[in-house]
JSON list of C-alpha atoms in Angstrom, two decimals:
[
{"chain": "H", "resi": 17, "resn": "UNK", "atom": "CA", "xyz": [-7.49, 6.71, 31.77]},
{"chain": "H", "resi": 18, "resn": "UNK", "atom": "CA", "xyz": [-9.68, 8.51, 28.98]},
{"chain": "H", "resi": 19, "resn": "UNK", "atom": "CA", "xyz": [-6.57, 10.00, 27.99]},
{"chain": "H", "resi": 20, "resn": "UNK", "atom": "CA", "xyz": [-4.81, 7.14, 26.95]},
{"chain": "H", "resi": 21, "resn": "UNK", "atom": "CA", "xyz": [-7.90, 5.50, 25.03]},
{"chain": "H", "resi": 22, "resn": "UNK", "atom": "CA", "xyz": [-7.40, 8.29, 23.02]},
{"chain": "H", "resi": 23, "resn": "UNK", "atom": "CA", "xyz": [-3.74, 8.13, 22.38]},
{"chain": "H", "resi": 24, "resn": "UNK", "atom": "CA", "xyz": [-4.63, 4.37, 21.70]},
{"chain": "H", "resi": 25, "resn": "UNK", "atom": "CA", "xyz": [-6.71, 5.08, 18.97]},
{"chain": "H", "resi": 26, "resn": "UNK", "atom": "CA", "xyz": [-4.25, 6.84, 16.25]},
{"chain": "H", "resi": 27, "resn": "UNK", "atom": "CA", "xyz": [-1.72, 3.76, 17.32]},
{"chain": "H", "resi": 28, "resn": "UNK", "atom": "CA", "xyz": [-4.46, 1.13, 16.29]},
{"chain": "H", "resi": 29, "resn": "UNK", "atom": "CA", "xyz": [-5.37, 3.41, 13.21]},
{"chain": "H", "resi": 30, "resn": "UNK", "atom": "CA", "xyz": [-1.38, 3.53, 12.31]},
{"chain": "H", "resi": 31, "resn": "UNK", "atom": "CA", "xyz": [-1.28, -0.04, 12.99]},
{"chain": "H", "resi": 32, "resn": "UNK", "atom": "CA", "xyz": [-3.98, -1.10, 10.76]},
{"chain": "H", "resi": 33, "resn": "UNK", "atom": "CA", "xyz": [-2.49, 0.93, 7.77]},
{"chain": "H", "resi": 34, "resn": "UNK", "atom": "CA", "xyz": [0.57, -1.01, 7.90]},
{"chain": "H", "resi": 35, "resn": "UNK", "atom": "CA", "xyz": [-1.18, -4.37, 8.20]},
{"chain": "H", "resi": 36, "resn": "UNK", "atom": "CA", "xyz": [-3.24, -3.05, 5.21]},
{"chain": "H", "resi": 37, "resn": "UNK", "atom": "CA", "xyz": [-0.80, -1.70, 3.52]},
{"chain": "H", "resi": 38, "resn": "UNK", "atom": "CA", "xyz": [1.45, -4.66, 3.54]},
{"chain": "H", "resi": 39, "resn": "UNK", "atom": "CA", "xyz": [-0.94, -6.84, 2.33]},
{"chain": "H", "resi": 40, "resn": "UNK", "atom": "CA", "xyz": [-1.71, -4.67, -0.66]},
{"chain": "H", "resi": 41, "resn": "UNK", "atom": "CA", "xyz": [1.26, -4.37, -1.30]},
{"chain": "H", "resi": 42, "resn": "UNK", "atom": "CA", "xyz": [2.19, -8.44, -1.23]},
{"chain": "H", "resi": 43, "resn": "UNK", "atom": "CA", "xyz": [0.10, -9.27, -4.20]},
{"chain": "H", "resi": 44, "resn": "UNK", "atom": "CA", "xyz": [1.28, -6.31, -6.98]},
{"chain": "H", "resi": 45, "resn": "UNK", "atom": "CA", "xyz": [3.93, -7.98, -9.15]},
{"chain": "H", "resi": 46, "resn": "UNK", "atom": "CA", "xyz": [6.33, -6.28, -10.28]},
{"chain": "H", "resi": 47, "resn": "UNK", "atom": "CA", "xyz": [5.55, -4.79, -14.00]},
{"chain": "H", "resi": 48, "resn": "UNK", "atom": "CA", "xyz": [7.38, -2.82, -16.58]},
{"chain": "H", "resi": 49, "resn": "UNK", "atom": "CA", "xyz": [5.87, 0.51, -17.80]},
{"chain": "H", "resi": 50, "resn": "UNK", "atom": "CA", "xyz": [5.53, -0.90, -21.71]},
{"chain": "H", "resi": 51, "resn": "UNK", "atom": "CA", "xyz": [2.20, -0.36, -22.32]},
{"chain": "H", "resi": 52, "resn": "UNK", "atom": "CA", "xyz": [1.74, 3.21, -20.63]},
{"chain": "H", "resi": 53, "resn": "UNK", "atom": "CA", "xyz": [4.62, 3.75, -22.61]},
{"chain": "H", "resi": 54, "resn": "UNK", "atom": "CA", "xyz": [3.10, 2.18, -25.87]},
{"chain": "H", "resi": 55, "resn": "UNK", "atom": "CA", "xyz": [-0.29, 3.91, -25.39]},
{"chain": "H", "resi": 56, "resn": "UNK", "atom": "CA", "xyz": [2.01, 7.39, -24.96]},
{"chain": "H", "resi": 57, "resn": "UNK", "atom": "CA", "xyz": [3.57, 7.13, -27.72]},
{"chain": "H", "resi": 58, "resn": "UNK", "atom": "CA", "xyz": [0.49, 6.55, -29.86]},
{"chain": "H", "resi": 59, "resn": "UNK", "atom": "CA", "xyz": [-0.99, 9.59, -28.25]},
{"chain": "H", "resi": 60, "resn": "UNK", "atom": "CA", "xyz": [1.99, 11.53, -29.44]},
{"chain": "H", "resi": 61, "resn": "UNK", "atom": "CA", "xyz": [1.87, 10.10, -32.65]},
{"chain": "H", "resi": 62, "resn": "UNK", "atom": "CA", "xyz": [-2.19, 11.14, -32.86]},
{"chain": "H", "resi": 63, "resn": "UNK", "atom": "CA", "xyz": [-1.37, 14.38, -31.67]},
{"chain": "H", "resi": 64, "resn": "UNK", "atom": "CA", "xyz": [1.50, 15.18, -34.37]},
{"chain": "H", "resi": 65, "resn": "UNK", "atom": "CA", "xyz": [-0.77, 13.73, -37.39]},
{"chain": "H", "resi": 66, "resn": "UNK", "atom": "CA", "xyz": [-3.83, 16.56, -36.20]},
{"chain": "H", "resi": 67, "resn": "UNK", "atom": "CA", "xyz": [-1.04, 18.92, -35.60]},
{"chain": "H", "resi": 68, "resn": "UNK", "atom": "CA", "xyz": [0.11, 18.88, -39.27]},
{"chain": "H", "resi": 69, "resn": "UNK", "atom": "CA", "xyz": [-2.68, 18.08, -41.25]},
{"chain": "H", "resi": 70, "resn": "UNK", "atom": "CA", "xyz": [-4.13, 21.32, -40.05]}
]
């Protein structure tokens, strides 16, 4: 009986991250990667102005 109160725990564990995960997942919306890809391009921009003013 011990035996399978320890098999039961990685099924509740593994259970629980799916309920969890789920819900986490339920309230992202669904977004476009402009401003990482804003905020890159600045960065490259920044980077090319040290690069030749040096």
């Amino acid at each position: 009986m011990a035996a399978l109160v320890w098999l039961l725990i990685p099924l509740v564990v593994a259970v629980g991250a799916g309920v969890w995960g789920s819900w986490a997942n339920r309230t992202r919306r669904a977004r476009s990667d402009g401003p990482e890809l804003d905020g890159y391009a600045r960065f490259r921009e920044a980077m090319e102005k040290s690069r030749s003013g040096s």
